[in-house]
Amino acid sequence: MVKHINRALPAKPHTAMYLTHKFWGRKPHNVVATYINTYSQPNNIVLDPFLGSGVTAIESLRLKRRAVAMDLNPLSILLTKVMVLPVKVEELDRAFSRLANELRDKINEFYKTKCRKCGAAAIGLNFIWSSKAECPKCRASVTSISASKRKEERSTFQCPNCASDVVIGETAPKELVQVQYKCLACGAGKKKSEQAPPSPDDMQKIAEVESRPIPYWYPQDKFSYEHGQHFQEARNLDNVSDLFTKRNLHSLALILDAIEKELEGKVGDVFTVVFTSCLEQASKLNAVDLRKGRELQTRGWTMYRYWVAPTVIERNVWDAFEDRYRKMKRAKIESNKQIPKVA
């Protein structure tokens, strides 16, 4: 006789397998596992007709059940397949090394800056962009990051010069206000990235990238439904490409082109997920925290829509891609051990 679950099941932190890719609404793995253990036996078939992030299918296989899962979303299928199919970590490391040898220097060239301590070439890791508007009273240029106090209204700030209210709307233009970098010559930024205002060279680098065409495919789909109505969750954005700065779009297109041309099979699928998982971090959705004590830290993608915050981080794409690969590697080490071989 089945002893039903009649108690609350506190969620545990996600393990490495569930930290490879953002997915809204991911269920706690330990709660799902408890239900599978309670209402099925080893070798039973567990059906999940709405796969989502894959937690039910993955936990079923981990607990030695058989799983039948489906979803209309192709990303759901890809995420689950990548996690349950065994891939040798050595193969993944070799593939990553190939991509790094081909792409790392090309991409870092887009983010090159100068070390403010020794003057040597440095690599920009994060670039802080802040919306700006003119103070109606003193005519000073006010950014959302420089305002001395934020009013209760979301778009109203206080001018740091004259304390007048300044409205900085969602469509206000943004300017680069800070560069965070590391220097390979003197070691500045090795433990914690150095921070400095942008230099004329930084602005020239951005202008050069803006003038270059992107020679690789990238999405130019409009944020609209089939009948032409604008997608309500992406107001103030016209195209998918508007989610990225020009140099980040260029860098991402370069990585995707290399993955599609050079990698295939299970290894190719793994790196496709690594790529898609870094899109959020490389986009304008990566908001900056302006709360006291957390200034200039990333808040990530915090809203369930395509919202570009007043102050955002433009992250070095290669740095984001490498970070996501490290997370994927940990996940595959874990899944290779815990999930029985799946055909």
JSON list of N, CA, C and O in Angstrom, two decimals, residues 92-142:
[
{"chain": "A", "resi": 92, "resn": "LEU", "atom": "N", "xyz": [34.86, 16.95, -24.35]},
{"chain": "A", "resi": 92, "resn": "LEU", "atom": "CA", "xyz": [34.38, 18.32, -24.20]},
{"chain": "A", "resi": 92, "resn": "LEU", "atom": "C", "xyz": [35.55, 19.28, -24.01]},
{"chain": "A", "resi": 92, "resn": "LEU", "atom": "O", "xyz": [35.57, 20.37, -24.59]},
{"chain": "A", "resi": 93, "resn": "ASP", "atom": "N", "xyz": [36.54, 18.87, -23.22]},
{"chain": "A", "resi": 93, "resn": "ASP", "atom": "CA", "xyz": [37.72, 19.73, -23.01]},
{"chain": "A", "resi": 93, "resn": "ASP", "atom": "C", "xyz": [38.47, 19.95, -24.31]},
{"chain": "A", "resi": 93, "resn": "ASP", "atom": "O", "xyz": [38.95, 21.06, -24.59]},
{"chain": "A", "resi": 94, "resn": "ARG", "atom": "N", "xyz": [38.60, 18.90, -25.11]},
{"chain": "A", "resi": 94, "resn": "ARG", "atom": "CA", "xyz": [39.30, 19.05, -26.40]},
{"chain": "A", "resi": 94, "resn": "ARG", "atom": "C", "xyz": [38.53, 20.01, -27.32]},
{"chain": "A", "resi": 94, "resn": "ARG", "atom": "O", "xyz": [39.13, 20.86, -27.99]},
{"chain": "A", "resi": 95, "resn": "ALA", "atom": "N", "xyz": [37.21, 19.87, -27.34]},
{"chain": "A", "resi": 95, "resn": "ALA", "atom": "CA", "xyz": [36.40, 20.74, -28.19]},
{"chain": "A", "resi": 95, "resn": "ALA", "atom": "C", "xyz": [36.49, 22.19, -27.71]},
{"chain": "A", "resi": 95, "resn": "ALA", "atom": "O", "xyz": [36.61, 23.12, -28.52]},
{"chain": "A", "resi": 96, "resn": "PHE", "atom": "N", "xyz": [36.46, 22.39, -26.39]},
{"chain": "A", "resi": 96, "resn": "PHE", "atom": "CA", "xyz": [36.58, 23.76, -25.87]},
{"chain": "A", "resi": 96, "resn": "PHE", "atom": "C", "xyz": [37.93, 24.37, -26.20]},
{"chain": "A", "resi": 96, "resn": "PHE", "atom": "O", "xyz": [38.02, 25.55, -26.56]},
{"chain": "A", "resi": 97, "resn": "SER", "atom": "N", "xyz": [38.99, 23.57, -26.10]},
{"chain": "A", "resi": 97, "resn": "SER", "atom": "CA", "xyz": [40.33, 24.07, -26.44]},
{"chain": "A", "resi": 97, "resn": "SER", "atom": "C", "xyz": [40.40, 24.50, -27.89]},
{"chain": "A", "resi": 97, "resn": "SER", "atom": "O", "xyz": [41.02, 25.52, -28.21]},
{"chain": "A", "resi": 98, "resn": "ARG", "atom": "N", "xyz": [39.76, 23.73, -28.77]},
{"chain": "A", "resi": 98, "resn": "ARG", "atom": "CA", "xyz": [39.73, 24.12, -30.19]},
{"chain": "A", "resi": 98, "resn": "ARG", "atom": "C", "xyz": [39.03, 25.45, -30.38]},
{"chain": "A", "resi": 98, "resn": "ARG", "atom": "O", "xyz": [39.52, 26.34, -31.11]},
{"chain": "A", "resi": 99, "resn": "LEU", "atom": "N", "xyz": [37.89, 25.61, -29.73]},
{"chain": "A", "resi": 99, "resn": "LEU", "atom": "CA", "xyz": [37.17, 26.88, -29.85]},
{"chain": "A", "resi": 99, "resn": "LEU", "atom": "C", "xyz": [37.97, 28.03, -29.25]},
{"chain": "A", "resi": 99, "resn": "LEU", "atom": "O", "xyz": [38.03, 29.13, -29.82]},
{"chain": "A", "resi": 100, "resn": "ALA", "atom": "N", "xyz": [38.61, 27.79, -28.11]},
{"chain": "A", "resi": 100, "resn": "ALA", "atom": "CA", "xyz": [39.40, 28.84, -27.45]},
{"chain": "A", "resi": 100, "resn": "ALA", "atom": "C", "xyz": [40.57, 29.27, -28.32]},
{"chain": "A", "resi": 100, "resn": "ALA", "atom": "O", "xyz": [40.84, 30.47, -28.46]},
{"chain": "A", "resi": 101, "resn": "ASN", "atom": "N", "xyz": [41.26, 28.31, -28.90]},
{"chain": "A", "resi": 101, "resn": "ASN", "atom": "CA", "xyz": [42.41, 28.64, -29.75]},
{"chain": "A", "resi": 101, "resn": "ASN", "atom": "C", "xyz": [42.00, 29.46, -30.97]},
{"chain": "A", "resi": 101, "resn": "ASN", "atom": "O", "xyz": [42.75, 30.31, -31.44]},
{"chain": "A", "resi": 102, "resn": "GLU", "atom": "N", "xyz": [40.81, 29.19, -31.46]},
{"chain": "A", "resi": 102, "resn": "GLU", "atom": "CA", "xyz": [40.34, 29.89, -32.65]},
{"chain": "A", "resi": 102, "resn": "GLU", "atom": "C", "xyz": [39.68, 31.24, -32.34]},
{"chain": "A", "resi": 102, "resn": "GLU", "atom": "O", "xyz": [39.84, 32.20, -33.11]},
{"chain": "A", "resi": 103, "resn": "LEU", "atom": "N", "xyz": [38.98, 31.33, -31.21]},
{"chain": "A", "resi": 103, "resn": "LEU", "atom": "CA", "xyz": [38.10, 32.47, -31.00]},
{"chain": "A", "resi": 103, "resn": "LEU", "atom": "C", "xyz": [38.51, 33.43, -29.88]},
{"chain": "A", "resi": 103, "resn": "LEU", "atom": "O", "xyz": [38.17, 34.61, -29.94]},
{"chain": "A", "resi": 104, "resn": "ARG", "atom": "N", "xyz": [39.20, 32.94, -28.86]},
{"chain": "A", "resi": 104, "resn": "ARG", "atom": "CA", "xyz": [39.42, 33.77, -27.66]},
{"chain": "A", "resi": 104, "resn": "ARG", "atom": "C", "xyz": [40.07, 35.11, -28.01]},
{"chain": "A", "resi": 104, "resn": "ARG", "atom": "O", "xyz": [39.57, 36.18, -27.59]},
{"chain": "A", "resi": 105, "resn": "ASP", "atom": "N", "xyz": [41.17, 35.10, -28.72]},
{"chain": "A", "resi": 105, "resn": "ASP", "atom": "CA", "xyz": [41.87, 36.35, -29.02]},
{"chain": "A", "resi": 105, "resn": "ASP", "atom": "C", "xyz": [41.05, 37.25, -29.94]},
{"chain": "A", "resi": 105, "resn": "ASP", "atom": "O", "xyz": [41.06, 38.49, -29.78]},
{"chain": "A", "resi": 106, "resn": "LYS", "atom": "N", "xyz": [40.34, 36.65, -30.90]},
{"chain": "A", "resi": 106, "resn": "LYS", "atom": "CA", "xyz": [39.52, 37.46, -31.82]},
{"chain": "A", "resi": 106, "resn": "LYS", "atom": "C", "xyz": [38.44, 38.21, -31.05]},
{"chain": "A", "resi": 106, "resn": "LYS", "atom": "O", "xyz": [38.19, 39.39, -31.28]},
{"chain": "A", "resi": 107, "resn": "ILE", "atom": "N", "xyz": [37.80, 37.50, -30.12]},
{"chain": "A", "resi": 107, "resn": "ILE", "atom": "CA", "xyz": [36.71, 38.12, -29.37]},
{"chain": "A", "resi": 107, "resn": "ILE", "atom": "C", "xyz": [37.25, 39.13, -28.36]},
{"chain": "A", "resi": 107, "resn": "ILE", "atom": "O", "xyz": [36.71, 40.24, -28.22]},
{"chain": "A", "resi": 108, "resn": "ASN", "atom": "N", "xyz": [38.32, 38.79, -27.65]},
{"chain": "A", "resi": 108, "resn": "ASN", "atom": "CA", "xyz": [38.87, 39.72, -26.66]},
{"chain": "A", "resi": 108, "resn": "ASN", "atom": "C", "xyz": [39.37, 41.01, -27.29]},
{"chain": "A", "resi": 108, "resn": "ASN", "atom": "O", "xyz": [39.46, 42.04, -26.62]},
{"chain": "A", "resi": 109, "resn": "GLU", "atom": "N", "xyz": [39.70, 40.95, -28.57]},
{"chain": "A", "resi": 109, "resn": "GLU", "atom": "CA", "xyz": [40.12, 42.16, -29.28]},
{"chain": "A", "resi": 109, "resn": "GLU", "atom": "C", "xyz": [39.00, 43.21, -29.26]},
{"chain": "A", "resi": 109, "resn": "GLU", "atom": "O", "xyz": [39.28, 44.42, -29.21]},
{"chain": "A", "resi": 110, "resn": "PHE", "atom": "N", "xyz": [37.75, 42.77, -29.28]},
{"chain": "A", "resi": 110, "resn": "PHE", "atom": "CA", "xyz": [36.62, 43.70, -29.23]},
{"chain": "A", "resi": 110, "resn": "PHE", "atom": "C", "xyz": [36.55, 44.45, -27.90]},
{"chain": "A", "resi": 110, "resn": "PHE", "atom": "O", "xyz": [35.96, 45.53, -27.82]},
{"chain": "A", "resi": 111, "resn": "TYR", "atom": "N", "xyz": [37.13, 43.86, -26.85]},
{"chain": "A", "resi": 111, "resn": "TYR", "atom": "CA", "xyz": [37.00, 44.42, -25.50]},
{"chain": "A", "resi": 111, "resn": "TYR", "atom": "C", "xyz": [38.33, 44.93, -24.94]},
{"chain": "A", "resi": 111, "resn": "TYR", "atom": "O", "xyz": [38.47, 45.14, -23.75]},
{"chain": "A", "resi": 112, "resn": "LYS", "atom": "N", "xyz": [39.30, 45.12, -25.82]},
{"chain": "A", "resi": 112, "resn": "LYS", "atom": "CA", "xyz": [40.63, 45.56, -25.39]},
{"chain": "A", "resi": 112, "resn": "LYS", "atom": "C", "xyz": [40.56, 46.97, -24.83]},
{"chain": "A", "resi": 112, "resn": "LYS", "atom": "O", "xyz": [39.90, 47.86, -25.37]},
{"chain": "A", "resi": 113, "resn": "THR", "atom": "N", "xyz": [41.27, 47.18, -23.72]},
{"chain": "A", "resi": 113, "resn": "THR", "atom": "CA", "xyz": [41.38, 48.49, -23.10]},
{"chain": "A", "resi": 113, "resn": "THR", "atom": "C", "xyz": [42.80, 48.66, -22.61]},
{"chain": "A", "resi": 113, "resn": "THR", "atom": "O", "xyz": [43.66, 47.81, -22.91]},
{"chain": "A", "resi": 114, "resn": "LYS", "atom": "N", "xyz": [43.09, 49.72, -21.89]},
{"chain": "A", "resi": 114, "resn": "LYS", "atom": "CA", "xyz": [44.42, 49.95, -21.34]},
{"chain": "A", "resi": 114, "resn": "LYS", "atom": "C", "xyz": [44.38, 49.91, -19.82]},
{"chain": "A", "resi": 114, "resn": "LYS", "atom": "O", "xyz": [43.45, 50.44, -19.20]},
{"chain": "A", "resi": 115, "resn": "CYS", "atom": "N", "xyz": [45.39, 49.28, -19.24]},
{"chain": "A", "resi": 115, "resn": "CYS", "atom": "CA", "xyz": [45.50, 49.25, -17.79]},
{"chain": "A", "resi": 115, "resn": "CYS", "atom": "C", "xyz": [45.81, 50.65, -17.28]},
{"chain": "A", "resi": 115, "resn": "CYS", "atom": "O", "xyz": [46.75, 51.30, -17.77]},
{"chain": "A", "resi": 116, "resn": "ARG", "atom": "N", "xyz": [45.02, 51.12, -16.34]},
{"chain": "A", "resi": 116, "resn": "ARG", "atom": "CA", "xyz": [45.24, 52.47, -15.80]},
{"chain": "A", "resi": 116, "resn": "ARG", "atom": "C", "xyz": [46.43, 52.51, -14.87]},
{"chain": "A", "resi": 116, "resn": "ARG", "atom": "O", "xyz": [46.90, 53.59, -14.50]},
{"chain": "A", "resi": 117, "resn": "LYS", "atom": "N", "xyz": [46.99, 51.35, -14.49]},
{"chain": "A", "resi": 117, "resn": "LYS", "atom": "CA", "xyz": [48.13, 51.31, -13.57]},
{"chain": "A", "resi": 117, "resn": "LYS", "atom": "C", "xyz": [49.46, 51.25, -14.29]},
{"chain": "A", "resi": 117, "resn": "LYS", "atom": "O", "xyz": [50.41, 51.93, -13.91]},
{"chain": "A", "resi": 118, "resn": "CYS", "atom": "N", "xyz": [49.55, 50.38, -15.33]},
{"chain": "A", "resi": 118, "resn": "CYS", "atom": "CA", "xyz": [50.84, 50.21, -16.00]},
{"chain": "A", "resi": 118, "resn": "CYS", "atom": "C", "xyz": [50.82, 50.63, -17.46]},
{"chain": "A", "resi": 118, "resn": "CYS", "atom": "O", "xyz": [51.87, 50.69, -18.10]},
{"chain": "A", "resi": 119, "resn": "GLY", "atom": "N", "xyz": [49.63, 50.89, -18.01]},
{"chain": "A", "resi": 119, "resn": "GLY", "atom": "CA", "xyz": [49.54, 51.35, -19.39]},
{"chain": "A", "resi": 119, "resn": "GLY", "atom": "C", "xyz": [49.56, 50.25, -20.43]},
{"chain": "A", "resi": 119, "resn": "GLY", "atom": "O", "xyz": [49.44, 50.51, -21.63]},
{"chain": "A", "resi": 120, "resn": "ALA", "atom": "N", "xyz": [49.69, 48.99, -20.00]},
{"chain": "A", "resi": 120, "resn": "ALA", "atom": "CA", "xyz": [49.72, 47.87, -20.93]},
{"chain": "A", "resi": 120, "resn": "ALA", "atom": "C", "xyz": [48.31, 47.53, -21.41]},
{"chain": "A", "resi": 120, "resn": "ALA", "atom": "O", "xyz": [47.31, 47.99, -20.84]},
{"chain": "A", "resi": 121, "resn": "ALA", "atom": "N", "xyz": [48.24, 46.74, -22.47]},
{"chain": "A", "resi": 121, "resn": "ALA", "atom": "CA", "xyz": [46.94, 46.29, -22.97]},
{"chain": "A", "resi": 121, "resn": "ALA", "atom": "C", "xyz": [46.26, 45.43, -21.92]},
{"chain": "A", "resi": 121, "resn": "ALA", "atom": "O", "xyz": [46.88, 44.61, -21.27]},
{"chain": "A", "resi": 122, "resn": "ALA", "atom": "N", "xyz": [44.97, 45.65, -21.73]},
{"chain": "A", "resi": 122, "resn": "ALA", "atom": "CA", "xyz": [44.18, 44.90, -20.76]},
{"chain": "A", "resi": 122, "resn": "ALA", "atom": "C", "xyz": [42.90, 44.41, -21.43]},
{"chain": "A", "resi": 122, "resn": "ALA", "atom": "O", "xyz": [42.53, 44.88, -22.52]},
{"chain": "A", "resi": 123, "resn": "ILE", "atom": "N", "xyz": [42.24, 43.48, -20.78]},
{"chain": "A", "resi": 123, "resn": "ILE", "atom": "CA", "xyz": [41.01, 42.90, -21.32]},
{"chain": "A", "resi": 123, "resn": "ILE", "atom": "C", "xyz": [39.82, 43.40, -20.51]},
{"chain": "A", "resi": 123, "resn": "ILE", "atom": "O", "xyz": [39.75, 43.20, -19.29]},
{"chain": "A", "resi": 124, "resn": "GLY", "atom": "N", "xyz": [38.90, 44.08, -21.18]},
{"chain": "A", "resi": 124, "resn": "GLY", "atom": "CA", "xyz": [37.69, 44.53, -20.51]},
{"chain": "A", "resi": 124, "resn": "GLY", "atom": "C", "xyz": [36.77, 43.35, -20.24]},
{"chain": "A", "resi": 124, "resn": "GLY", "atom": "O", "xyz": [36.54, 42.52, -21.13]},
{"chain": "A", "resi": 125, "resn": "LEU", "atom": "N", "xyz": [36.29, 43.24, -19.02]},
{"chain": "A", "resi": 125, "resn": "LEU", "atom": "CA", "xyz": [35.41, 42.14, -18.64]},
{"chain": "A", "resi": 125, "resn": "LEU", "atom": "C", "xyz": [33.95, 42.57, -18.59]},
{"chain": "A", "resi": 125, "resn": "LEU", "atom": "O", "xyz": [33.07, 41.85, -19.05]},
{"chain": "A", "resi": 126, "resn": "ASN", "atom": "N", "xyz": [33.71, 43.74, -18.00]},
{"chain": "A", "resi": 126, "resn": "ASN", "atom": "CA", "xyz": [32.35, 44.27, -17.90]},
{"chain": "A", "resi": 126, "resn": "ASN", "atom": "C", "xyz": [32.36, 45.75, -18.22]},
{"chain": "A", "resi": 126, "resn": "ASN", "atom": "O", "xyz": [33.29, 46.48, -17.83]},
{"chain": "A", "resi": 127, "resn": "PHE", "atom": "N", "xyz": [31.31, 46.20, -18.89]},
{"chain": "A", "resi": 127, "resn": "PHE", "atom": "CA", "xyz": [31.17, 47.60, -19.24]},
{"chain": "A", "resi": 127, "resn": "PHE", "atom": "C", "xyz": [29.79, 48.06, -18.75]},
{"chain": "A", "resi": 127, "resn": "PHE", "atom": "O", "xyz": [28.77, 47.48, -19.13]},
{"chain": "A", "resi": 128, "resn": "ILE", "atom": "N", "xyz": [29.77, 49.08, -17.90]},
{"chain": "A", "resi": 128, "resn": "ILE", "atom": "CA", "xyz": [28.52, 49.55, -17.30]},
{"chain": "A", "resi": 128, "resn": "ILE", "atom": "C", "xyz": [27.94, 50.68, -18.15]},
{"chain": "A", "resi": 128, "resn": "ILE", "atom": "O", "xyz": [28.60, 51.70, -18.38]},
{"chain": "A", "resi": 129, "resn": "TRP", "atom": "N", "xyz": [26.71, 50.47, -18.62]},
{"chain": "A", "resi": 129, "resn": "TRP", "atom": "CA", "xyz": [26.01, 51.47, -19.41]},
{"chain": "A", "resi": 129, "resn": "TRP", "atom": "C", "xyz": [24.82, 51.98, -18.60]},
{"chain": "A", "resi": 129, "resn": "TRP", "atom": "O", "xyz": [24.08, 51.21, -18.01]},
{"chain": "A", "resi": 130, "resn": "SER", "atom": "N", "xyz": [24.64, 53.30, -18.58]},
{"chain": "A", "resi": 130, "resn": "SER", "atom": "CA", "xyz": [23.58, 53.90, -17.77]},
{"chain": "A", "resi": 130, "resn": "SER", "atom": "C", "xyz": [22.76, 54.88, -18.59]},
{"chain": "A", "resi": 130, "resn": "SER", "atom": "O", "xyz": [23.31, 55.66, -19.38]},
{"chain": "A", "resi": 131, "resn": "SER", "atom": "N", "xyz": [21.44, 54.82, -18.41]},
{"chain": "A", "resi": 131, "resn": "SER", "atom": "CA", "xyz": [20.55, 55.74, -19.11]},
{"chain": "A", "resi": 131, "resn": "SER", "atom": "C", "xyz": [20.79, 57.17, -18.63]},
{"chain": "A", "resi": 131, "resn": "SER", "atom": "O", "xyz": [21.15, 57.40, -17.48]},
{"chain": "A", "resi": 132, "resn": "LYS", "atom": "N", "xyz": [20.60, 58.11, -19.53]},
{"chain": "A", "resi": 132, "resn": "LYS", "atom": "CA", "xyz": [20.87, 59.50, -19.17]},
{"chain": "A", "resi": 132, "resn": "LYS", "atom": "C", "xyz": [19.76, 60.42, -19.66]},
{"chain": "A", "resi": 132, "resn": "LYS", "atom": "O", "xyz": [19.02, 60.11, -20.59]},
{"chain": "A", "resi": 133, "resn": "ALA", "atom": "N", "xyz": [19.64, 61.57, -18.99]},
{"chain": "A", "resi": 133, "resn": "ALA", "atom": "CA", "xyz": [18.69, 62.60, -19.39]},
{"chain": "A", "resi": 133, "resn": "ALA", "atom": "C", "xyz": [19.22, 63.94, -18.88]},
{"chain": "A", "resi": 133, "resn": "ALA", "atom": "O", "xyz": [20.08, 63.99, -18.00]},
{"chain": "A", "resi": 134, "resn": "GLU", "atom": "N", "xyz": [18.71, 65.00, -19.45]},
{"chain": "A", "resi": 134, "resn": "GLU", "atom": "CA", "xyz": [19.15, 66.35, -19.04]},
{"chain": "A", "resi": 134, "resn": "GLU", "atom": "C", "xyz": [18.26, 66.86, -17.92]},
{"chain": "A", "resi": 134, "resn": "GLU", "atom": "O", "xyz": [17.02, 66.74, -17.97]},
{"chain": "A", "resi": 135, "resn": "CYS", "atom": "N", "xyz": [18.90, 67.41, -16.89]},
{"chain": "A", "resi": 135, "resn": "CYS", "atom": "CA", "xyz": [18.14, 68.01, -15.80]},
{"chain": "A", "resi": 135, "resn": "CYS", "atom": "C", "xyz": [17.39, 69.23, -16.33]},
{"chain": "A", "resi": 135, "resn": "CYS", "atom": "O", "xyz": [18.00, 70.11, -16.95]},
{"chain": "A", "resi": 136, "resn": "PRO", "atom": "N", "xyz": [16.08, 69.31, -16.10]},
{"chain": "A", "resi": 136, "resn": "PRO", "atom": "CA", "xyz": [15.32, 70.44, -16.64]},
{"chain": "A", "resi": 136, "resn": "PRO", "atom": "C", "xyz": [15.66, 71.78, -16.01]},
{"chain": "A", "resi": 136, "resn": "PRO", "atom": "O", "xyz": [15.36, 72.82, -16.57]},
{"chain": "A", "resi": 137, "resn": "LYS", "atom": "N", "xyz": [16.32, 71.75, -14.84]},
{"chain": "A", "resi": 137, "resn": "LYS", "atom": "CA", "xyz": [16.64, 72.99, -14.15]},
{"chain": "A", "resi": 137, "resn": "LYS", "atom": "C", "xyz": [18.06, 73.46, -14.42]},
{"chain": "A", "resi": 137, "resn": "LYS", "atom": "O", "xyz": [18.28, 74.58, -14.91]},
{"chain": "A", "resi": 138, "resn": "CYS", "atom": "N", "xyz": [19.06, 72.61, -14.12]},
{"chain": "A", "resi": 138, "resn": "CYS", "atom": "CA", "xyz": [20.46, 73.06, -14.27]},
{"chain": "A", "resi": 138, "resn": "CYS", "atom": "C", "xyz": [21.10, 72.60, -15.58]},
{"chain": "A", "resi": 138, "resn": "CYS", "atom": "O", "xyz": [22.25, 72.92, -15.85]},
{"chain": "A", "resi": 139, "resn": "ARG", "atom": "N", "xyz": [20.38, 71.80, -16.36]},
{"chain": "A", "resi": 139, "resn": "ARG", "atom": "CA", "xyz": [20.84, 71.33, -17.68]},
{"chain": "A", "resi": 139, "resn": "ARG", "atom": "C", "xyz": [22.01, 70.37, -17.61]},
{"chain": "A", "resi": 139, "resn": "ARG", "atom": "O", "xyz": [22.66, 70.07, -18.61]},
{"chain": "A", "resi": 140, "resn": "ALA", "atom": "N", "xyz": [22.31, 69.84, -16.42]},
{"chain": "A", "resi": 140, "resn": "ALA", "atom": "CA", "xyz": [23.38, 68.85, -16.31]},
{"chain": "A", "resi": 140, "resn": "ALA", "atom": "C", "xyz": [22.92, 67.51, -16.87]},
{"chain": "A", "resi": 140, "resn": "ALA", "atom": "O", "xyz": [21.72, 67.19, -16.84]},
{"chain": "A", "resi": 141, "resn": "SER", "atom": "N", "xyz": [23.86, 66.74, -17.38]},
{"chain": "A", "resi": 141, "resn": "SER", "atom": "CA", "xyz": [23.56, 65.39, -17.84]},
{"chain": "A", "resi": 141, "resn": "SER", "atom": "C", "xyz": [23.52, 64.46, -16.64]},
{"chain": "A", "resi": 141, "resn": "SER", "atom": "O", "xyz": [24.51, 64.34, -15.92]},
{"chain": "A", "resi": 142, "resn": "VAL", "atom": "N", "xyz": [22.41, 63.82, -16.43]},
{"chain": "A", "resi": 142, "resn": "VAL", "atom": "CA", "xyz": [22.22, 62.96, -15.25]},
{"chain": "A", "resi": 142, "resn": "VAL", "atom": "C", "xyz": [22.01, 61.53, -15.72]},
{"chain": "A", "resi": 142, "resn": "VAL", "atom": "O", "xyz": [21.18, 61.25, -16.59]}
]
